Coordinates of C-alpha atoms in Angstrom, one line a residue:
M209 CA 82.2 96.1 140.2
K210 CA 78.7 95.4 138.8
K211 CA 79.8 96.0 135.2
R212 CA 83.0 94.0 135.5
F213 CA 81.8 90.8 134.0
L214 CA 80.2 92.1 130.8
N215 CA 83.0 94.7 130.3
C216 CA 85.6 92.0 130.7
L217 CA 83.8 89.8 128.2
I218 CA 83.4 92.6 125.6
L219 CA 86.9 93.8 126.0
T220 CA 88.4 90.3 125.9
F221 CA 86.8 89.3 122.7
L222 CA 87.4 92.7 121.0
A223 CA 91.0 92.6 122.1
V224 CA 91.4 89.1 120.6
I225 CA 89.8 90.1 117.3
M226 CA 91.6 93.5 117.0
F227 CA 94.9 91.9 117.8
W228 CA 94.7 89.6 114.8
S229 CA 92.6 92.0 112.8
V230 CA 92.0 92.5 109.2
S231 CA 87.4 91.5 106.3
F232 CA 85.0 89.9 103.8
A233 CA 82.5 91.7 101.5
N234 CA 78.8 90.7 101.4
I235 CA 78.6 89.2 104.9
L236 CA 75.0 88.6 106.1
S237 CA 74.7 89.7 109.7
V238 CA 72.0 90.8 112.1
L239 CA 74.7 93.1 113.7
P240 CA 74.6 96.0 113.8
P241 CA 70.8 96.2 114.2
E242 CA 69.0 98.3 111.7
N243 CA 68.0 101.2 114.0
N244 CA 69.1 104.8 114.1
A245 CA 68.4 105.4 117.8
H246 CA 72.0 106.4 118.4
D247 CA 72.9 108.1 115.1
P248 CA 75.3 109.7 114.5
C249 CA 77.4 107.0 116.1
T250 CA 80.2 104.4 115.6
R251 CA 79.3 100.8 115.9
V252 CA 81.9 98.1 116.5
S253 CA 80.7 94.5 116.2
A254 CA 82.4 91.2 116.3
R255 CA 81.0 87.7 115.7
F256 CA 82.7 84.4 116.6
A257 CA 81.3 81.3 115.0
D258 CA 83.2 79.0 117.4
A259 CA 84.5 81.1 120.3
S260 CA 86.1 78.2 122.3
K261 CA 88.0 77.0 119.3
L262 CA 89.2 80.5 118.5
I263 CA 90.6 80.9 122.1
G264 CA 92.2 77.5 121.8
D265 CA 93.8 78.4 118.5
L266 CA 95.1 81.8 119.8
Y267 CA 96.4 80.4 123.1
P268 CA 97.7 76.8 122.6
S269 CA 98.0 74.4 125.5
K270 CA 101.8 74.9 125.7
F271 CA 101.1 78.6 126.4
F272 CA 98.9 77.7 129.4
E273 CA 101.4 75.1 130.7
A274 CA 104.2 77.7 130.7
I275 CA 102.5 80.8 132.0
E276 CA 101.0 79.5 135.2
P277 CA 104.2 78.5 137.1
I278 CA 106.1 81.5 135.9
A279 CA 103.3 84.0 136.8
S280 CA 102.7 82.3 140.1
S281 CA 106.4 82.4 141.1
F282 CA 106.4 86.2 140.5
E283 CA 103.0 86.7 142.3
L284 CA 101.2 87.8 139.1
E285 CA 98.0 86.1 140.3
E286 CA 95.7 88.1 138.0
I287 CA 97.6 86.8 134.9
V288 CA 97.2 83.3 136.2
Q289 CA 93.5 83.9 136.7
I290 CA 93.0 85.3 133.2
A291 CA 94.9 82.4 131.7
N292 CA 92.7 80.0 133.7
V293 CA 89.5 81.6 132.4
A294 CA 90.8 81.5 128.8
K295 CA 91.9 77.9 129.2
A296 CA 88.5 76.9 130.6
L297 CA 86.6 78.8 127.9
S298 CA 88.8 77.1 125.2
E299 CA 87.7 73.7 126.6
S300 CA 84.1 74.6 127.0
N301 CA 81.1 74.4 124.7
L302 CA 81.1 78.2 124.1
R303 CA 80.3 78.4 120.4
E304 CA 78.5 81.3 118.9
V305 CA 79.2 84.7 120.4
A306 CA 78.6 88.3 119.1
V307 CA 79.8 91.5 120.7
Q308 CA 78.7 95.1 119.9
I309 CA 79.6 98.5 121.2
V310 CA 77.9 101.7 120.1
L311 CA 79.8 105.0 120.6
G312 CA 78.3 108.5 120.2
E313 CA 79.9 111.7 118.9
D314 CA 81.5 112.2 122.3
N315 CA 83.1 108.7 122.1
E316 CA 81.1 107.8 125.2
L317 CA 79.5 104.3 125.4
H318 CA 75.8 104.6 124.4
D319 CA 75.1 100.9 124.2
G320 CA 76.9 97.6 124.2
G321 CA 76.4 94.0 124.9
V322 CA 76.8 90.4 123.8
I323 CA 74.9 87.6 122.2
M324 CA 75.9 84.1 123.3
S325 CA 74.6 80.7 122.2
V326 CA 74.5 78.3 125.1
P327 CA 73.0 74.8 125.5
G328 CA 69.8 74.6 127.4
G329 CA 68.5 78.1 126.7
K330 CA 64.9 77.0 126.7
R331 CA 65.3 75.3 130.1
I332 CA 67.0 78.4 131.5
L333 CA 64.2 80.6 130.3
D334 CA 61.4 78.3 131.6
D335 CA 63.0 78.2 135.0
A336 CA 63.5 82.0 135.0
V337 CA 59.9 82.6 134.0
K338 CA 58.6 80.4 136.8
S339 CA 60.7 82.2 139.4
G340 CA 60.6 85.7 137.8
K341 CA 64.3 86.0 138.3
L342 CA 67.5 85.2 136.3
T343 CA 71.0 85.0 137.6
L344 CA 74.4 85.3 135.9
F345 CA 75.1 81.8 137.2
D346 CA 72.0 80.5 135.4
L347 CA 73.2 82.0 132.2
L348 CA 76.7 80.6 132.3
S349 CA 76.4 77.3 134.2
S350 CA 75.8 75.4 130.9
L351 CA 79.3 76.3 129.8
G352 CA 80.7 73.8 132.4
E353 CA 81.9 73.7 135.9
P354 CA 85.6 74.6 135.0
V355 CA 84.4 77.9 133.5
I356 CA 82.4 78.8 136.6
E357 CA 85.3 77.9 138.9
A358 CA 87.8 79.9 136.8
M359 CA 85.5 82.9 136.8
N360 CA 84.9 82.6 140.6
A361 CA 88.7 82.6 141.1
F362 CA 89.0 85.7 138.9
G363 CA 86.5 87.5 141.1
I364 CA 83.4 87.7 138.9
P365 CA 80.6 88.7 141.3
F366 CA 77.9 86.2 140.3
S367 CA 75.8 87.1 143.3
E368 CA 75.5 90.7 142.2
Y369 CA 74.0 89.8 138.8
V370 CA 70.3 89.2 139.5
F371 CA 67.8 90.1 136.8
E372 CA 64.1 90.5 137.4
R373 CA 61.4 90.0 134.7
D374 CA 59.3 92.9 133.6
S375 CA 56.0 93.1 131.7
D376 CA 57.8 92.9 128.3
G377 CA 59.4 89.6 129.2
V378 CA 62.8 91.3 129.6
F379 CA 65.0 90.5 132.6
S380 CA 67.0 93.4 133.9
N381 CA 69.0 94.8 136.8
S382 CA 70.3 98.4 137.2
D383 CA 72.9 97.9 134.5
Y384 CA 71.8 95.3 131.9
Y385 CA 68.8 93.9 130.1
V386 CA 68.5 90.2 129.1
C387 CA 66.4 88.3 126.6
I388 CA 66.6 84.6 125.8
V389 CA 65.7 83.6 122.3
G390 CA 66.0 79.8 121.8
D391 CA 69.5 78.9 122.8
K392 CA 70.8 82.5 122.4
I393 CA 71.2 84.9 125.3
V394 CA 71.0 88.7 124.4
M395 CA 72.4 91.1 127.0
F396 CA 72.8 94.8 126.3
N397 CA 73.1 98.0 128.4
S398 CA 69.8 99.4 127.1
K399 CA 66.4 97.8 126.9
E400 CA 65.9 99.2 123.4
G401 CA 69.2 97.5 122.2
T402 CA 68.3 94.2 123.8
L403 CA 64.8 94.2 122.2
S404 CA 66.1 95.2 118.8
V405 CA 68.7 92.6 118.6
A406 CA 66.5 89.9 120.1
K407 CA 63.9 90.7 117.4
A408 CA 66.6 90.4 114.7
V409 CA 67.7 87.0 116.1
R410 CA 64.1 85.8 116.4
D411 CA 63.1 86.9 112.8
A412 CA 66.2 85.7 111.0
P413 CA 66.1 82.3 109.2
Q414 CA 67.4 79.4 111.3
G415 CA 71.1 79.6 111.7
V416 CA 71.7 82.8 109.7
P417 CA 72.6 85.2 112.6
F418 CA 75.8 83.2 113.4
T419 CA 76.4 81.1 110.3
T420 CA 79.3 82.3 108.1
K421 CA 82.0 80.4 106.3
H422 CA 84.5 82.6 108.2
Q423 CA 85.2 81.7 111.8
T424 CA 85.1 85.3 112.9
V425 CA 83.7 88.5 111.5
F426 CA 84.5 92.0 112.7
L427 CA 82.4 95.0 111.5
V428 CA 82.9 98.7 111.9
H429 CA 80.3 101.3 110.9
A430 CA 81.0 105.0 111.4
S431 CA 78.3 107.6 110.6
K432 CA 79.3 110.2 108.0
E433 CA 78.8 113.0 110.6
I434 CA 81.5 111.4 112.8
A435 CA 83.8 110.4 110.0
K436 CA 83.3 113.7 108.2
T437 CA 82.9 111.9 104.8
P438 CA 80.2 112.2 102.2
E439 CA 78.9 108.7 103.1
D440 CA 79.0 106.4 106.2
I441 CA 82.3 104.4 106.4
N442 CA 82.0 100.6 106.6
I443 CA 84.8 98.1 107.3
E444 CA 84.2 94.4 107.3
I445 CA 86.8 91.9 108.5
G446 CA 86.7 88.2 108.1
I447 CA 89.1 85.8 109.9
S448 CA 89.6 82.1 109.8
Y449 CA 92.2 79.6 110.9
E450 CA 93.1 76.6 108.7
D451 CA 96.2 74.7 107.7
S452 CA 98.2 76.4 110.5
T453 CA 97.5 79.8 108.9
W454 CA 95.4 82.7 110.2
K455 CA 93.7 84.1 107.0
M456 CA 92.2 87.5 107.1
K457 CA 90.6 89.8 104.6
A458 CA 89.4 93.4 104.9
V459 CA 87.0 95.3 102.7
T460 CA 86.2 99.0 103.2
N461 CA 84.7 101.9 101.3
A462 CA 86.9 104.4 103.3
F463 CA 89.5 104.9 100.5
K464 CA 87.0 106.2 98.0
L465 CA 85.5 108.6 100.5
M466 CA 88.8 110.4 101.4
P467 CA 89.0 114.1 100.4
G468 CA 91.0 115.4 97.4
R469 CA 94.1 113.4 96.3
L470 CA 94.0 111.3 99.4
R471 CA 91.3 109.3 97.6
I472 CA 92.8 106.1 96.0
P473 CA 91.6 105.7 92.4
L474 CA 89.1 102.8 92.1
E475 CA 88.4 102.7 88.4
G476 CA 89.3 103.7 84.9
K477 CA 92.6 105.0 83.7
E478 CA 93.9 106.0 87.1
L479 CA 93.5 102.5 88.4
E480 CA 95.3 101.1 85.3
R481 CA 98.1 103.6 86.0
V482 CA 98.7 102.5 89.6
Q483 CA 98.5 98.8 88.6
K484 CA 101.0 99.2 85.8
V485 CA 103.5 101.2 87.8
I486 CA 104.2 98.5 90.3
E487 CA 105.7 96.3 87.6
T488 CA 108.9 98.5 87.9
V489 CA 109.4 97.8 91.6
P490 CA 113.0 96.4 92.0
M491 CA 113.6 93.2 94.0
V492 CA 117.4 92.6 94.1
G493 CA 120.1 91.5 96.5
K494 CA 121.7 88.6 98.2
G495 CA 121.4 87.3 101.8
N496 CA 118.5 86.2 104.0
P497 CA 115.8 88.9 103.3
F498 CA 113.2 89.0 106.1
L499 CA 111.2 92.0 105.2
I500 CA 110.1 92.7 101.6
S501 CA 107.5 95.3 100.8
G502 CA 106.5 97.1 97.6
G503 CA 103.7 98.7 95.7
N504 CA 102.2 101.9 94.5
T505 CA 102.7 105.2 96.4
F506 CA 99.4 106.6 95.3
I507 CA 101.2 109.9 94.9
D508 CA 100.8 112.1 91.8
G509 CA 103.6 114.6 92.2
L510 CA 104.5 117.3 94.7
D511 CA 101.1 118.9 94.7
S512 CA 99.6 115.6 95.7
I513 CA 101.9 115.3 98.7
E514 CA 101.3 118.8 99.9
E515 CA 97.5 118.5 99.5
Q516 CA 97.6 115.3 101.6
L517 CA 99.6 117.2 104.3
M518 CA 97.1 120.1 104.2
T519 CA 94.2 117.7 104.4
A520 CA 95.7 115.8 107.3
G521 CA 96.1 119.1 109.2
D522 CA 99.0 117.6 111.2
M523 CA 101.6 120.4 112.0
S524 CA 104.3 117.9 112.8
L525 CA 104.0 116.2 109.4
T526 CA 104.0 119.5 107.7
L527 CA 107.1 120.5 109.7
N528 CA 108.9 117.2 108.9
W529 CA 108.1 117.7 105.2
A530 CA 109.6 121.2 105.3
I531 CA 112.7 119.8 107.0
L532 CA 113.0 117.1 104.3
L533 CA 112.6 119.6 101.5
H534 CA 115.4 121.7 103.1
M535 CA 117.7 118.7 103.4
V536 CA 117.3 117.5 99.8
Q537 CA 117.7 121.0 98.4
Q538 CA 121.1 121.0 100.1
Y539 CA 122.0 118.3 97.6
G540 CA 120.7 120.3 94.7
I541 CA 117.5 118.4 94.4
S542 CA 114.5 120.5 93.4
K543 CA 111.0 120.2 94.8
K544 CA 109.7 119.1 91.4
D545 CA 112.4 116.3 91.1
L546 CA 111.4 115.1 94.6
G547 CA 107.7 115.1 93.7
D548 CA 108.3 113.2 90.4
L549 CA 110.6 110.7 92.1
L550 CA 107.9 109.7 94.6
A551 CA 105.1 109.6 92.0
G552 CA 105.1 105.9 91.2
S553 CA 106.1 102.9 93.3
A554 CA 108.3 102.2 96.3
A555 CA 110.0 99.1 97.8
I556 CA 111.9 98.2 100.9
V557 CA 114.0 95.1 101.5
L558 CA 115.8 94.2 104.7
G559 CA 118.0 91.3 105.6
L560 CA 120.6 91.4 102.8
D561 CA 124.3 90.5 103.2
S562 CA 126.4 93.0 105.2
K563 CA 129.1 93.1 107.8
L564 CA 129.5 94.9 111.1
F565 CA 132.9 95.0 112.6
E566 CA 134.0 92.3 110.2
I567 CA 131.1 90.1 111.5
P568 CA 128.9 88.8 108.6
L569 CA 125.3 89.7 109.4
S570 CA 122.1 89.8 107.4
L571 CA 121.4 93.4 108.4
G572 CA 121.7 95.1 105.0
G573 CA 118.8 96.4 103.0
Y574 CA 117.6 99.3 100.8
F575 CA 114.7 101.6 100.0
A576 CA 113.9 102.2 96.3
V577 CA 111.4 104.5 94.5
T578 CA 110.4 104.5 90.8
G579 CA 109.3 107.8 89.5
R580 CA 108.8 109.6 86.2
D581 CA 110.2 112.2 83.8
G582 CA 113.9 111.3 84.4
A583 CA 113.8 112.4 88.1
A584 CA 115.9 109.4 89.3
A585 CA 118.9 110.3 86.9
R586 CA 118.8 114.0 87.9
V587 CA 118.7 113.1 91.7
I588 CA 121.6 110.7 91.6
S589 CA 123.7 113.2 89.6
S590 CA 122.9 115.9 92.2
V591 CA 123.8 113.7 95.1
S592 CA 127.1 112.5 93.6
D593 CA 128.0 116.2 92.8
A594 CA 127.2 117.2 96.3
L595 CA 129.3 114.4 97.8
A596 CA 132.3 115.4 95.6
I597 CA 132.0 119.0 96.8
S598 CA 131.8 118.0 100.4
G599 CA 134.9 115.9 100.2
E600 CA 133.2 112.5 100.8
V601 CA 134.7 109.7 98.8
A602 CA 132.0 108.2 96.5
A603 CA 133.4 105.2 94.6
E604 CA 131.6 104.5 91.4
S605 CA 131.0 100.9 90.3
K606 CA 130.0 99.4 86.9
I607 CA 127.1 97.0 87.4
D608 CA 125.3 95.4 84.5
G609 CA 121.8 96.6 84.2
W610 CA 122.3 99.7 86.3
D611 CA 123.1 103.2 84.8
K612 CA 124.9 104.6 87.8
V613 CA 126.1 103.1 91.1
F614 CA 127.9 105.1 93.9
S615 CA 129.0 103.8 97.3
V616 CA 130.3 105.6 100.4
T617 CA 132.4 103.6 102.9
L618 CA 133.0 105.3 106.2
D619 CA 134.6 102.3 107.9
P620 CA 136.2 99.3 106.0
S621 CA 135.0 96.9 108.7
M622 CA 131.3 97.8 107.9
T623 CA 129.3 97.6 104.7
G624 CA 129.0 101.0 103.1
F625 CA 126.1 103.2 102.0
L626 CA 125.1 102.7 98.4
I627 CA 123.0 104.7 95.9
A628 CA 122.1 103.3 92.5
Q629 CA 120.0 104.3 89.5
R630 CA 118.5 102.5 86.5
G631 CA 115.9 104.2 84.3
E632 CA 113.3 105.8 86.5
T633 CA 114.3 103.8 89.6
L634 CA 116.5 105.2 92.5
L635 CA 117.8 102.8 95.2
A636 CA 119.6 103.7 98.4
G637 CA 120.7 101.5 101.3
I638 CA 123.4 99.4 103.0
M639 CA 124.5 96.6 100.7
N640 CA 127.3 95.4 98.5
P641 CA 127.3 96.9 95.0
D642 CA 127.9 93.5 93.3
D643 CA 124.7 92.2 94.9
L644 CA 122.7 94.5 92.6
K645 CA 123.2 91.9 89.9
F646 CA 121.1 89.3 91.7
E647 CA 117.3 89.3 91.5
L648 CA 115.4 88.0 94.5
T649 CA 113.5 84.7 93.9
A650 CA 109.7 84.4 94.2
E651 CA 110.2 82.4 97.3
E652 CA 112.4 85.1 98.9
V653 CA 109.9 87.8 98.0
G654 CA 107.0 85.8 99.5
T655 CA 105.3 85.1 96.1
P656 CA 103.0 88.2 96.0
E657 CA 99.9 87.7 93.8
E658 CA 99.9 89.1 90.3
K659 CA 98.9 92.8 89.9
M660 CA 99.0 93.5 93.6
L661 CA 98.8 97.2 94.3
N662 CA 100.9 96.8 97.5
W663 CA 102.3 93.8 99.3
M664 CA 104.5 93.0 102.4
F665 CA 106.2 89.8 103.4
L666 CA 107.8 89.5 106.8
S667 CA 109.6 86.2 107.7
A668 CA 109.7 85.7 111.4
E669 CA 111.6 82.4 110.7
R670 CA 114.4 84.2 108.9
I671 CA 114.6 86.9 111.6
W672 CA 114.9 84.1 114.2
T673 CA 117.6 82.3 112.1
S674 CA 119.5 85.5 111.6
A675 CA 119.3 86.4 115.3
R676 CA 120.5 82.9 116.2
S677 CA 123.6 83.2 113.9
A678 CA 124.4 86.7 115.1
Y679 CA 124.0 85.8 118.8
V680 CA 127.3 83.9 119.2
P681 CA 129.7 86.8 118.1
L682 CA 127.6 89.6 119.5
S683 CA 127.0 87.9 122.9
A684 CA 130.7 87.2 123.2
M685 CA 131.5 90.8 122.6
A686 CA 128.8 91.9 125.2
M687 CA 130.0 89.4 127.8
S688 CA 133.6 90.6 127.4
G689 CA 132.5 94.2 128.1
W690 CA 133.1 95.4 124.5
F691 CA 129.9 97.4 124.6
G692 CA 130.4 98.6 128.1
E693 CA 130.3 97.1 131.6
I694 CA 127.3 94.8 132.3
T695 CA 125.7 93.4 135.5
D696 CA 125.4 89.8 136.5
E697 CA 121.7 90.0 135.9
Q698 CA 122.3 91.3 132.4
K699 CA 124.7 88.4 131.8
K700 CA 122.0 86.0 132.8
I701 CA 119.6 87.7 130.3
I702 CA 122.1 87.3 127.6
Q703 CA 122.4 83.6 128.5
F704 CA 118.7 83.1 128.5
T705 CA 118.5 84.9 125.1
G706 CA 120.7 82.2 123.7
Q707 CA 118.5 79.5 125.2
L708 CA 115.4 81.1 123.7
L709 CA 117.0 81.4 120.2
K710 CA 117.7 77.6 120.3
T711 CA 113.9 77.0 120.3
D712 CA 111.6 77.3 117.3
F713 CA 109.6 80.5 117.0
P714 CA 105.8 79.8 116.9
I715 CA 105.2 82.0 113.9
N716 CA 106.8 81.4 110.5
A717 CA 105.8 84.5 108.5
F718 CA 103.4 87.3 107.9
K719 CA 101.9 88.2 104.4
L720 CA 99.9 91.3 103.6
W721 CA 98.7 92.4 100.2
M722 CA 96.3 94.8 98.5
P723 CA 94.7 93.2 95.5
A724 CA 92.4 96.2 95.0
P725 CA 92.1 99.7 96.5
D726 CA 89.2 98.6 98.7
E727 CA 90.6 95.2 99.8
L728 CA 93.3 94.0 102.1
E729 CA 94.4 90.4 102.7
Y730 CA 96.6 89.2 105.5
H731 CA 98.0 85.8 106.5
I732 CA 99.8 84.8 109.6
I733 CA 101.6 81.5 108.9
M734 CA 102.1 79.6 112.2
N735 CA 104.8 77.0 112.9
P736 CA 102.9 73.7 112.9
S737 CA 105.5 72.2 115.3
P738 CA 107.1 74.9 117.5
G739 CA 109.8 74.0 119.9
V740 CA 108.4 72.5 123.1
D741 CA 110.5 74.8 125.3
F742 CA 109.7 78.1 123.6
W743 CA 107.0 79.3 126.0
N744 CA 108.8 78.1 129.1
V745 CA 112.0 79.9 128.2
F746 CA 110.2 83.0 126.8
F747 CA 108.3 83.7 130.0
E748 CA 111.4 83.3 132.2
W749 CA 113.4 85.5 129.9
F750 CA 110.6 88.1 129.9
I751 CA 110.3 88.2 133.7
R752 CA 114.0 88.6 134.1
I753 CA 113.9 91.6 131.7
L754 CA 111.1 93.1 133.8
N755 CA 113.2 92.7 136.9
T756 CA 116.0 94.7 135.4
V757 CA 113.7 97.7 134.7
D758 CA 113.7 100.3 137.4

């Protein structure tokens, strides 16, 4: 019970940042402190330049308005209390916050704590020095009465957090140590950690400890002994929210420290090779594509794949690879052909035109790889020969720009399976052969940056639109019992699903790309004007689903 407040605070902020995660190079920070008291260790640090604004951006007012009545009606009081604390914090003057956790080799918590910037720090310190005691209420009262009331309702035991001052000027109880530096409160599990961070805050130039152009910074440092790499692994994550978009960037040295062929080439001819090969990634089809991803496989033949599997040491992966080899060899595909086929680039597209039981749906898509040494032509020939031997009907189509196109249709009411080849590219999926003629536009692909090593574009808006159009025929079939008998409660869920789909989804799209082997960028594009009823309908729909689960 005594540790509940700090643990909740640490876990809340880390959960928030990790949920949206992904960093900026060359970030000045006093966290983690430069001490080796716990080495070897893993340090996880997060810094929030404007914590109350971050919480407000993550949880908009419409979310709070919707969750309380729904949660209250189903006696989920703790959810209401958490929401009330988050709402109060979002409206408070909680600004600069930093969180740090230090884990040892045994993954046990060695140290952890928070730094918070609160108004009136000097006054709080002066009063505490006079009395020789400091309370949790003293530390948080400047955040405003609504915060205190919300935390009281949540059950934070303010009375149990009383800190007494020692000869070093540190306030402590049986669990935590507290220092106040200017308007900043430093609270850690250990006295050493509290003093170290307090000194770093005190010695830093004015404003540096918490000033960054990014709203939030997330740092991970893993000692080489724990990571089992030649050097320590560092990951830096920077996050900001502007123009209705969460913008994130990650920088890490992890890829260059991986053993053997797992290492992604960072320079020279190898980097030129992986940048050049993605130019051959196919982007074709018609429809409403909602997932488009492509880029380099970072594989250099069969030896590379098997070395990665051996390095990973995962028996299930090794077994699945053996099963895959056995399956492809049944089609007359050699191990070398498979390795050469995968040694280049790969792409996946979902949301292309298709039909299911004569209903037009954007559920088609394909997976494509671009390899080397003529592997694609040999593989499609082997597959077509194997289909002919097995008695499967593989119809061949003549499509401009493609060398070979075969399709297998098992049911005329559904779009068939297609396999196509042009040059070093092999494509397989569920789509109409004629749609291979159409190149996807830059807007459909999500306009990846030039010379990206990898990219991904996921359109939540297109998924929502496709689901909305598919709802009418599929719900009619479900309500009529076409998929089997359904209960009255399940019928209500189907009806609520229709109401939910009529609203606007709060997220428009996700974009992820790798401009270099040690960098990753990620955007979450929010809907600037989501439907007013989304959260209200969503929570009622969600609770009804929970009620149907045994």
